[in-house]
PDB file of C-alpha atoms in Angstrom:
ATOM      1  CA  MET P  13     -16.789  -1.455  -8.080  1.00 70.00           C
ATOM      2  CA  THR P  14     -18.561   0.413 -10.889  1.00 73.00           C
ATOM      3  CA  ARG P  15     -19.737   3.265  -8.656  1.00 72.00           C
ATOM      4  CA  SER P  16     -16.345   3.648  -6.966  1.00 70.00           C
ATOM      5  CA  ALA P  17     -13.941   2.993  -9.844  1.00 68.00           C
ATOM      6  CA  THR P  18     -15.779   4.203 -12.974  1.00 71.00           C
ATOM      7  CA  GLY P  19     -18.556   6.394 -11.592  1.00 74.00           C
ATOM      8  CA  GLN P  20     -21.347   4.343 -13.196  1.00 78.00           C
ATOM      9  CA  ALA P  21     -24.743   4.093 -11.538  1.00 80.00           C
ATOM     10  CA  ILE P  22     -24.967   0.375 -12.307  1.00 79.00           C
ATOM     11  CA  THR P  23     -22.775  -2.261 -13.851  1.00 78.00           C
ATOM     12  CA  THR P  24     -23.012  -2.746 -17.627  1.00 78.00           C
ATOM     13  CA  TYR P  25     -23.510  -6.490 -17.349  1.00 77.00           C
ATOM     14  CA  PHE P  26     -24.400  -9.037 -14.707  1.00 77.00           C
ATOM     15  CA  ASN P  27     -24.852 -12.793 -14.412  1.00 78.00           C
ATOM     16  CA  MET P  28     -27.947 -14.509 -13.064  1.00 79.00           C
ATOM     17  CA  ILE P  29     -27.432 -18.035 -11.817  1.00 79.00           C
ATOM     18  CA  SER P  30     -30.549 -20.125 -11.408  1.00 81.00           C
ATOM     19  CA  GLY P  31     -31.115 -23.781 -10.850  1.00 86.00           C
ATOM     20  CA  PRO P  32     -31.364 -26.452 -13.555  1.00 91.00           C
ATOM     21  CA  ARG P  33     -34.080 -26.018 -16.133  1.00 90.00           C
ATOM     22  CA  ARG P  34     -37.449 -27.350 -15.222  1.00 89.00           C
ATOM     23  CA  PRO P  35     -39.543 -29.782 -17.289  1.00 89.00           C
ATOM     24  CA  GLY P  36     -40.869 -28.021 -20.357  1.00 89.00           C
ATOM     25  CA  GLU P  37     -38.214 -25.281 -20.352  1.00 88.00           C
ATOM     26  CA  LYS P  38     -35.963 -25.097 -23.428  1.00 85.00           C
ATOM     27  CA  ASP P  39     -33.152 -22.960 -21.997  1.00 86.00           C
ATOM     28  CA  GLY P  40     -30.939 -23.525 -18.990  1.00 85.00           C
ATOM     29  CA  PRO P  41     -28.504 -26.156 -17.804  1.00 87.00           C
ATOM     30  CA  ARG P  42     -29.568 -29.672 -17.083  1.00 88.00           C
ATOM     31  CA  GLU P  43     -27.430 -29.782 -13.950  1.00 90.00           C
ATOM     32  CA  VAL P  44     -25.924 -27.128 -11.695  1.00 90.00           C
ATOM     33  CA  HIS P  45     -22.854 -27.841  -9.566  1.00 91.00           C
ATOM     34  CA  LEU P  46     -21.912 -25.381  -6.846  1.00 88.00           C
ATOM     35  CA  VAL P  47     -18.247 -25.477  -5.794  1.00 91.00           C
ATOM     36  CA  LEU P  48     -17.291 -23.570  -2.646  1.00 90.00           C
ATOM     37  CA  VAL P  49     -13.598 -22.596  -2.447  1.00 89.00           C
ATOM     38  CA  ASP P  50     -12.388 -21.945   1.084  1.00 89.00           C
ATOM     39  CA  ASN P  51      -8.997 -20.309   0.381  1.00 85.00           C
ATOM     40  CA  GLY P  52      -8.368 -19.703   4.061  1.00 87.00           C
ATOM     41  CA  ARG P  53     -11.702 -18.021   4.700  1.00 89.00           C
ATOM     42  CA  THR P  54     -12.674 -20.474   7.423  1.00 91.00           C
ATOM     43  CA  GLN P  55      -9.453 -19.767   9.237  1.00 88.00           C
ATOM     44  CA  ALA P  56      -9.978 -16.029   8.874  1.00 89.00           C
ATOM     45  CA  TYR P  57     -13.551 -16.304  10.134  1.00 92.00           C
ATOM     46  CA  ALA P  58     -12.347 -18.077  13.255  1.00 92.00           C
ATOM     47  CA  ASP P  59     -10.243 -15.044  14.129  1.00 89.00           C
ATOM     48  CA  GLN P  60     -12.264 -12.323  15.793  1.00 89.00           C
ATOM     49  CA  GLN P  61     -10.234  -9.542  14.179  1.00 89.00           C
ATOM     50  CA  LEU P  62      -9.570 -11.033  10.736  1.00 90.00           C
ATOM     51  CA  ARG P  63     -13.230 -11.933  10.375  1.00 92.00           C
ATOM     52  CA  SER P  64     -13.978  -8.384   9.275  1.00 94.00           C
ATOM     53  CA  THR P  65     -11.961  -8.839   6.059  1.00 93.00           C
ATOM     54  CA  LEU P  66     -14.660 -11.171   4.738  1.00 92.00           C
ATOM     55  CA  GLN P  67     -17.090  -8.240   4.705  1.00 93.00           C
ATOM     56  CA  CYS P  68     -15.322  -6.703   1.662  1.00 93.00           C
ATOM     57  CA  ILE P  69     -17.705  -5.869  -1.158  1.00 89.00           C
ATOM     58  CA  ARG P  70     -14.885  -5.142  -3.645  1.00 88.00           C
ATOM     59  CA  CYS P  71     -15.915  -1.544  -4.217  1.00 88.00           C
ATOM     60  CA  GLY P  72     -12.329  -0.419  -4.807  1.00 89.00           C
ATOM     61  CA  ALA P  73     -12.569   2.644  -2.525  1.00 91.00           C
ATOM     62  CA  CYS P  74      -9.484   1.704  -0.494  1.00 93.00           C
ATOM     63  CA  MET P  75      -7.405   1.365  -3.674  1.00 93.00           C
ATOM     64  CA  ASN P  76      -8.558   4.699  -5.107  1.00 91.00           C
ATOM     65  CA  HIS P  77      -7.477   6.488  -1.912  1.00 93.00           C
ATOM     66  CA  CYS P  78      -4.256   4.573  -1.246  1.00 94.00           C
ATOM     67  CA  PRO P  79      -1.141   6.663  -2.053  1.00 93.00           C
ATOM     68  CA  VAL P  80       0.901   3.522  -2.574  1.00 93.00           C
ATOM     69  CA  TYR P  81      -1.555   1.795  -4.942  1.00 93.00           C
ATOM     70  CA  THR P  82      -2.081   4.949  -7.033  1.00 90.00           C
ATOM     71  CA  ARG P  83       1.695   5.183  -7.464  1.00 87.00           C
ATOM     72  CA  ILE P  84       2.684   1.567  -8.248  1.00 87.00           C
ATOM     73  CA  GLY P  85      -0.538   0.098  -9.692  1.00 87.00           C
ATOM     74  CA  GLY P  86      -2.134  -3.292  -9.090  1.00 88.00           C
ATOM     75  CA  HIS P  87       0.290  -5.629 -10.886  1.00 86.00           C
ATOM     76  CA  ALA P  88       3.137  -4.729  -8.514  1.00 86.00           C
ATOM     77  CA  TYR P  89       1.445  -6.639  -5.702  1.00 90.00           C
ATOM     78  CA  GLY P  90       1.767  -9.965  -7.528  1.00 86.00           C
ATOM     79  CA  THR P  91      -1.554 -11.265  -6.119  1.00 89.00           C
ATOM     80  CA  THR P  92      -5.172 -11.513  -7.278  1.00 88.00           C
ATOM     81  CA  TYR P  93      -6.315  -8.900  -4.777  1.00 90.00           C
ATOM     82  CA  PRO P  94      -4.163  -5.758  -4.890  1.00 92.00           C
ATOM     83  CA  GLY P  95      -4.274  -2.584  -2.820  1.00 94.00           C
ATOM     84  CA  PRO P  96      -4.868  -2.283   0.922  1.00 95.00           C
ATOM     85  CA  ILE P  97      -7.592  -4.940   0.998  1.00 95.00           C
ATOM     86  CA  GLY P  98      -5.322  -7.378  -0.836  1.00 94.00           C
ATOM     87  CA  GLU P  99      -2.583  -6.791   1.727  1.00 95.00           C
ATOM     88  CA  ILE P 100      -4.792  -8.198   4.487  1.00 94.00           C
ATOM     89  CA  ILE P 101      -6.710 -10.820   2.490  1.00 93.00           C
ATOM     90  CA  SER P 102      -3.820 -12.433   0.600  1.00 93.00           C
ATOM     91  CA  PRO P 103      -1.901 -13.499   3.741  1.00 91.00           C
ATOM     92  CA  HIS P 104      -4.702 -15.742   5.029  1.00 86.00           C
ATOM     93  CA  MET P 105      -5.345 -17.059   1.496  1.00 87.00           C
ATOM     94  CA  MET P 106      -1.726 -17.747   0.481  1.00 89.00           C
ATOM     95  CA  GLY P 107      -0.042 -17.806   3.865  1.00 88.00           C
ATOM     96  CA  LEU P 108       1.924 -15.102   5.634  1.00 87.00           C
ATOM     97  CA  ALA P 109       5.228 -16.729   4.752  1.00 87.00           C
ATOM     98  CA  ALA P 110       4.584 -16.153   1.025  1.00 88.00           C
ATOM     99  CA  THR P 111       3.087 -12.687   1.398  1.00 90.00           C
ATOM    100  CA  HIS P 112       5.014 -11.180   4.341  1.00 89.00           C
ATOM    101  CA  VAL P 113       6.098  -8.205   2.194  1.00 89.00           C
ATOM    102  CA  LEU P 114       2.555  -7.096   1.314  1.00 92.00           C
ATOM    103  CA  PRO P 115       1.652  -5.509   4.694  1.00 93.00           C
ATOM    104  CA  THR P 116       4.694  -3.249   4.335  1.00 91.00           C
ATOM    105  CA  ALA P 117       3.358  -1.715   1.096  1.00 91.00           C
ATOM    106  CA  SER P 118       1.444   0.902   3.062  1.00 93.00           C
ATOM    107  CA  SER P 119       2.167   4.311   4.542  1.00 92.00           C
ATOM    108  CA  LEU P 120      -0.420   3.676   7.299  1.00 94.00           C
ATOM    109  CA  CYS P 121      -2.029   7.012   6.520  1.00 94.00           C
ATOM    110  CA  GLY P 122      -5.425   5.567   7.413  1.00 94.00           C
ATOM    111  CA  ALA P 123      -7.252   6.683   4.270  1.00 95.00           C
ATOM    112  CA  CYS P 124      -8.305   3.118   3.390  1.00 95.00           C
ATOM    113  CA  GLY P 125      -9.983   2.630   6.742  1.00 94.00           C
ATOM    114  CA  GLU P 126     -11.783   5.962   6.562  1.00 94.00           C
ATOM    115  CA  VAL P 127     -13.361   5.369   3.138  1.00 93.00           C
ATOM    116  CA  CYS P 128     -14.247   1.694   3.577  1.00 93.00           C
ATOM    117  CA  PRO P 129     -18.086   1.511   3.385  1.00 91.00           C
ATOM    118  CA  VAL P 130     -18.195  -1.627   5.549  1.00 93.00           C
ATOM    119  CA  ARG P 131     -15.709  -0.224   8.095  1.00 94.00           C
ATOM    120  CA  ILE P 132     -12.965  -2.847   7.792  1.00 96.00           C
ATOM    121  CA  PRO P 133     -10.124  -1.723  10.130  1.00 96.00           C
ATOM    122  CA  ILE P 134      -7.470  -2.094   7.419  1.00 96.00           C
ATOM    123  CA  PRO P 135      -4.731  -0.032   9.105  1.00 95.00           C
ATOM    124  CA  GLU P 136      -5.070  -1.997  12.355  1.00 95.00           C
ATOM    125  CA  LEU P 137      -4.865  -5.320  10.495  1.00 95.00           C
ATOM    126  CA  LEU P 138      -1.814  -4.141   8.550  1.00 95.00           C
ATOM    127  CA  VAL P 139       0.013  -3.349  11.810  1.00 94.00           C
ATOM    128  CA  ARG P 140      -0.938  -6.752  13.216  1.00 93.00           C
ATOM    129  CA  LEU P 141       0.285  -8.617  10.104  1.00 93.00           C
ATOM    130  CA  ARG P 142       3.550  -6.700  10.158  1.00 92.00           C
ATOM    131  CA  GLU P 143       4.112  -7.765  13.746  1.00 90.00           C
ATOM    132  CA  GLU P 144       3.303 -11.381  12.999  1.00 90.00           C
ATOM    133  CA  ALA P 145       5.613 -11.364   9.954  1.00 87.00           C
ATOM    134  CA  GLN P 146       8.506 -10.203  12.161  1.00 81.00           C
ATOM    135  CA  HIS P 147       7.913 -12.761  14.919  1.00 76.00           C
ATOM    136  CA  ASP P 148       7.117 -15.763  12.733  1.00 67.00           C
ATOM    137  CA  ALA P 149      10.123 -17.684  11.424  1.00 50.00           C
ATOM    138  CA  ARG P 150      10.250 -17.701   7.654  1.00 50.00           C
ATOM    139  CA  PRO P 151      12.436 -20.415   6.103  1.00 50.00           C
ATOM    140  CA  GLY P 152      15.009 -18.873   3.815  1.00 49.00           C
ATOM    141  CA  HIS P 153      14.082 -15.289   4.722  1.00 49.00           C
ATOM    142  CA  ALA P 154      16.184 -13.559   7.337  1.00 46.00           C
ATOM    143  CA  PRO P 155      14.595 -10.533   9.017  1.00 47.00           C
ATOM    144  CA  LEU P 156      15.646  -7.240   7.424  1.00 45.00           C
ATOM    145  CA  LEU P 157      18.202  -5.297   9.391  1.00 43.00           C
ATOM    146  CA  GLY P 158      16.947  -2.030  10.774  1.00 44.00           C
ATOM    147  CA  GLN P 159      13.385  -3.259  11.214  1.00 47.00           C
ATOM    148  CA  GLY P 160      13.653  -4.267  14.849  1.00 47.00           C
ATOM    149  CA  ALA P 161      14.904  -7.809  14.165  1.00 47.00           C
ATOM    150  CA  ALA P 162      18.387  -9.347  14.110  1.00 48.00           C
ATOM    151  CA  ARG P 163      19.945  -5.954  14.856  1.00 52.00           C
ATOM    152  CA  SER P 164      23.541  -6.002  16.043  1.00 60.00           C
ATOM    153  CA  ARG P 165      25.314  -3.376  18.128  1.00 72.00           C
ATOM    154  CA  LEU P 166      27.021  -2.082  14.997  1.00 73.00           C
ATOM    155  CA  VAL P 167      23.675  -1.628  13.228  1.00 66.00           C
ATOM    156  CA  ASP P 168      22.263   0.156  16.297  1.00 71.00           C
ATOM    157  CA  ALA P 169      25.292   2.447  16.360  1.00 78.00           C
ATOM    158  CA  VAL P 170      24.936   3.296  12.670  1.00 75.00           C
ATOM    159  CA  TRP P 171      21.223   4.067  13.022  1.00 71.00           C
ATOM    160  CA  SER P 172      21.869   6.129  16.148  1.00 80.00           C
ATOM    161  CA  GLY P 173      24.549   8.059  14.270  1.00 83.00           C
ATOM    162  CA  TRP P 174      22.175   8.797  11.398  1.00 78.00           C
ATOM    163  CA  ALA P 175      19.491   9.895  13.817  1.00 80.00           C
ATOM    164  CA  ALA P 176      21.876  12.256  15.596  1.00 85.00           C
ATOM    165  CA  LEU P 177      23.102  13.666  12.248  1.00 84.00           C
ATOM    166  CA  TRP P 178      19.547  14.207  11.030  1.00 80.00           C
ATOM    167  CA  ALA P 179      18.572  15.908  14.314  1.00 83.00           C
ATOM    168  CA  ALA P 180      21.548  18.259  14.003  1.00 85.00           C
ATOM    169  CA  LEU P 181      20.636  19.153  10.391  1.00 83.00           C
ATOM    170  CA  TYR P 182      16.914  19.448  11.020  1.00 79.00           C
ATOM    171  CA  THR P 183      17.335  21.930  13.872  1.00 85.00           C
ATOM    172  CA  ARG P 184      19.724  24.192  11.960  1.00 87.00           C
ATOM    173  CA  PRO P 185      18.038  25.760   8.895  1.00 86.00           C
ATOM    174  CA  ALA P 186      21.260  26.870   7.258  1.00 87.00           C
ATOM    175  CA  PHE P 187      22.860  23.425   7.425  1.00 86.00           C
ATOM    176  CA  TYR P 188      19.565  21.777   6.402  1.00 84.00           C
ATOM    177  CA  ARG P 189      19.301  23.951   3.296  1.00 85.00           C
ATOM    178  CA  ALA P 190      22.949  23.298   2.401  1.00 87.00           C
ATOM    179  CA  PHE P 191      22.452  19.566   2.838  1.00 84.00           C
ATOM    180  CA  GLY P 192      19.331  19.618   0.638  1.00 83.00           C
ATOM    181  CA  TRP P 193      21.145  21.582  -2.076  1.00 85.00           C
ATOM    182  CA  LEU P 194      24.067  19.145  -2.038  1.00 86.00           C
ATOM    183  CA  ALA P 195      21.786  16.102  -2.114  1.00 82.00           C
ATOM    184  CA  THR P 196      19.947  17.340  -5.229  1.00 83.00           C
ATOM    185  CA  ARG P 197      23.252  17.886  -7.040  1.00 83.00           C
ATOM    186  CA  LEU P 198      24.589  14.440  -6.166  1.00 82.00           C
ATOM    187  CA  ARG P 199      21.354  12.496  -6.845  1.00 78.00           C
ATOM    188  CA  ALA P 200      22.969  10.805  -9.879  1.00 78.00           C
ATOM    189  CA  LEU P 201      25.474   9.144  -7.508  1.00 76.00           C
ATOM    190  CA  THR P 202      22.736   7.406  -5.485  1.00 72.00           C
ATOM    191  CA  PRO P 203      23.550   3.673  -5.403  1.00 69.00           C
ATOM    192  CA  PRO P 204      21.007   1.425  -7.168  1.00 67.00           C
ATOM    193  CA  LEU P 205      20.995  -0.994  -4.221  1.00 62.00           C
ATOM    194  CA  GLN P 206      20.605   0.245  -0.669  1.00 61.00           C
ATOM    195  CA  GLY P 207      20.740  -2.869   1.438  1.00 63.00           C
ATOM    196  CA  GLY P 208      17.620  -4.671   2.576  1.00 63.00           C
ATOM    197  CA  TRP P 209      15.465  -1.644   1.869  1.00 59.00           C
ATOM    198  CA  THR P 210      15.588  -2.307  -1.881  1.00 64.00           C
ATOM    199  CA  VAL P 211      14.550  -5.975  -1.647  1.00 65.00           C
ATOM    200  CA  SER P 212      10.934  -4.954  -2.108  1.00 61.00           C
ATOM    201  CA  ARG P 213      11.120  -1.178  -2.591  1.00 64.00           C
ATOM    202  CA  THR P 214      12.345   1.263  -5.230  1.00 70.00           C
ATOM    203  CA  PRO P 215      15.676   2.872  -4.252  1.00 69.00           C
ATOM    204  CA  MET P 216      15.295   6.341  -2.817  1.00 72.00           C
ATOM    205  CA  LYS P 217      16.740   9.314  -4.677  1.00 75.00           C
ATOM    206  CA  PRO P 218      16.752  12.972  -3.700  1.00 79.00           C
ATOM    207  CA  ALA P 219      14.473  15.269  -5.704  1.00 82.00           C
ATOM    208  CA  ALA P 220      15.932  17.156  -8.662  1.00 83.00           C
ATOM    209  CA  ARG P 221      15.167  20.494  -6.948  1.00 82.00           C
ATOM    210  CA  THR P 222      14.772  21.398  -3.321  1.00 82.00           C
ATOM    211  CA  LEU P 223      11.588  22.821  -1.818  1.00 82.00           C
ATOM    212  CA  HIS P 224      13.333  26.165  -1.300  1.00 80.00           C
ATOM    213  CA  GLU P 225      13.991  26.258  -5.050  1.00 82.00           C
ATOM    214  CA  LEU P 226      10.476  25.194  -6.017  1.00 83.00           C
ATOM    215  CA  MET P 227       8.592  27.625  -3.797  1.00 85.00           C
ATOM    216  CA  PRO P 228       9.605  30.881  -5.551  1.00 85.00           C
ATOM    217  CA  ALA P 229       8.544  29.441  -8.920  1.00 82.00           C
ATOM    218  CA  ALA P 230       5.235  28.227  -7.478  1.00 82.00           C
ATOM    219  CA  ARG P 231       4.626  31.587  -5.823  1.00 81.00           C
ATOM    220  CA  THR P 232       5.292  33.396  -9.112  1.00 82.00           C
ATOM    221  CA  LEU P 233       2.908  31.102 -10.960  1.00 78.00           C
ATOM    222  CA  HIS P 234       0.226  31.668  -8.309  1.00 79.00           C
ATOM    223  CA  GLU P 235       0.623  35.432  -8.610  1.00 80.00           C
ATOM    224  CA  LEU P 236       0.332  35.288 -12.420  1.00 76.00           C
ATOM    225  CA  MET P 237      -2.844  33.226 -12.223  1.00 81.00           C
ATOM    226  CA  ALA P 238      -4.301  35.621  -9.626  1.00 80.00           C
ATOM    227  CA  ALA P 239      -3.495  38.599 -11.849  1.00 77.00           C
ATOM    228  CA  ARG P 240      -5.136  36.966 -14.852  1.00 79.00           C
ATOM    229  CA  SER P 241      -8.297  36.222 -12.884  1.00 80.00           C
ATOM    230  CA  LYS P 242      -8.529  39.864 -11.793  1.00 77.00           C
ATOM    231  CA  ARG P 243      -8.282  41.034 -15.404  1.00 74.00           C
ATOM    232  CA  ARG P 244     -11.240  38.865 -16.344  1.00 67.00           C
TER     233      ARG P 244
END
């Protein structure tokens, strides 16, 4: 953790646990009691795929490279272990019924799996837990519409309509630019609640300025910096 999170060569403190003090020794405990907490680890070890999660050395590399964790922070996960590794460890510690939302807090970009020093297949496990969360019945939690579960014909028709509209806009630059311009001007009218999507996510809002508006300013700034570097 110190090398990955703070850049230190070694931790600033450490604990050494030895046995009870021997006859003639003045320091040390008289008795030592070792308590092993399972917390679902035995169950995870029995699974050929989940077994790899127990190899975690808590270096923090997956959290430092996760675009979701760097945006929302660790407290948003509501569990002891945050970040990508927490999304696959917490379900077998607390149960998937209580943590079914955690595996969805990932863009599946694969960065966590690439930087993991012990090669835990985090993206693959996230996909598996998402699938299990959809198929397992959760008392009091209906599957979210639009996520492949409990979808009616009306919902399918709405999603198909949105897909067709987006395809029409995306393939016509003039209409796409006009739609982007209109969306930035009407961002204040974005509803605070957007169905099931906002149960565990921040409501989406269009950017204040479109990419077509930002590019000229960025290009001008780049040209100014290049001109200054030439003068030096």
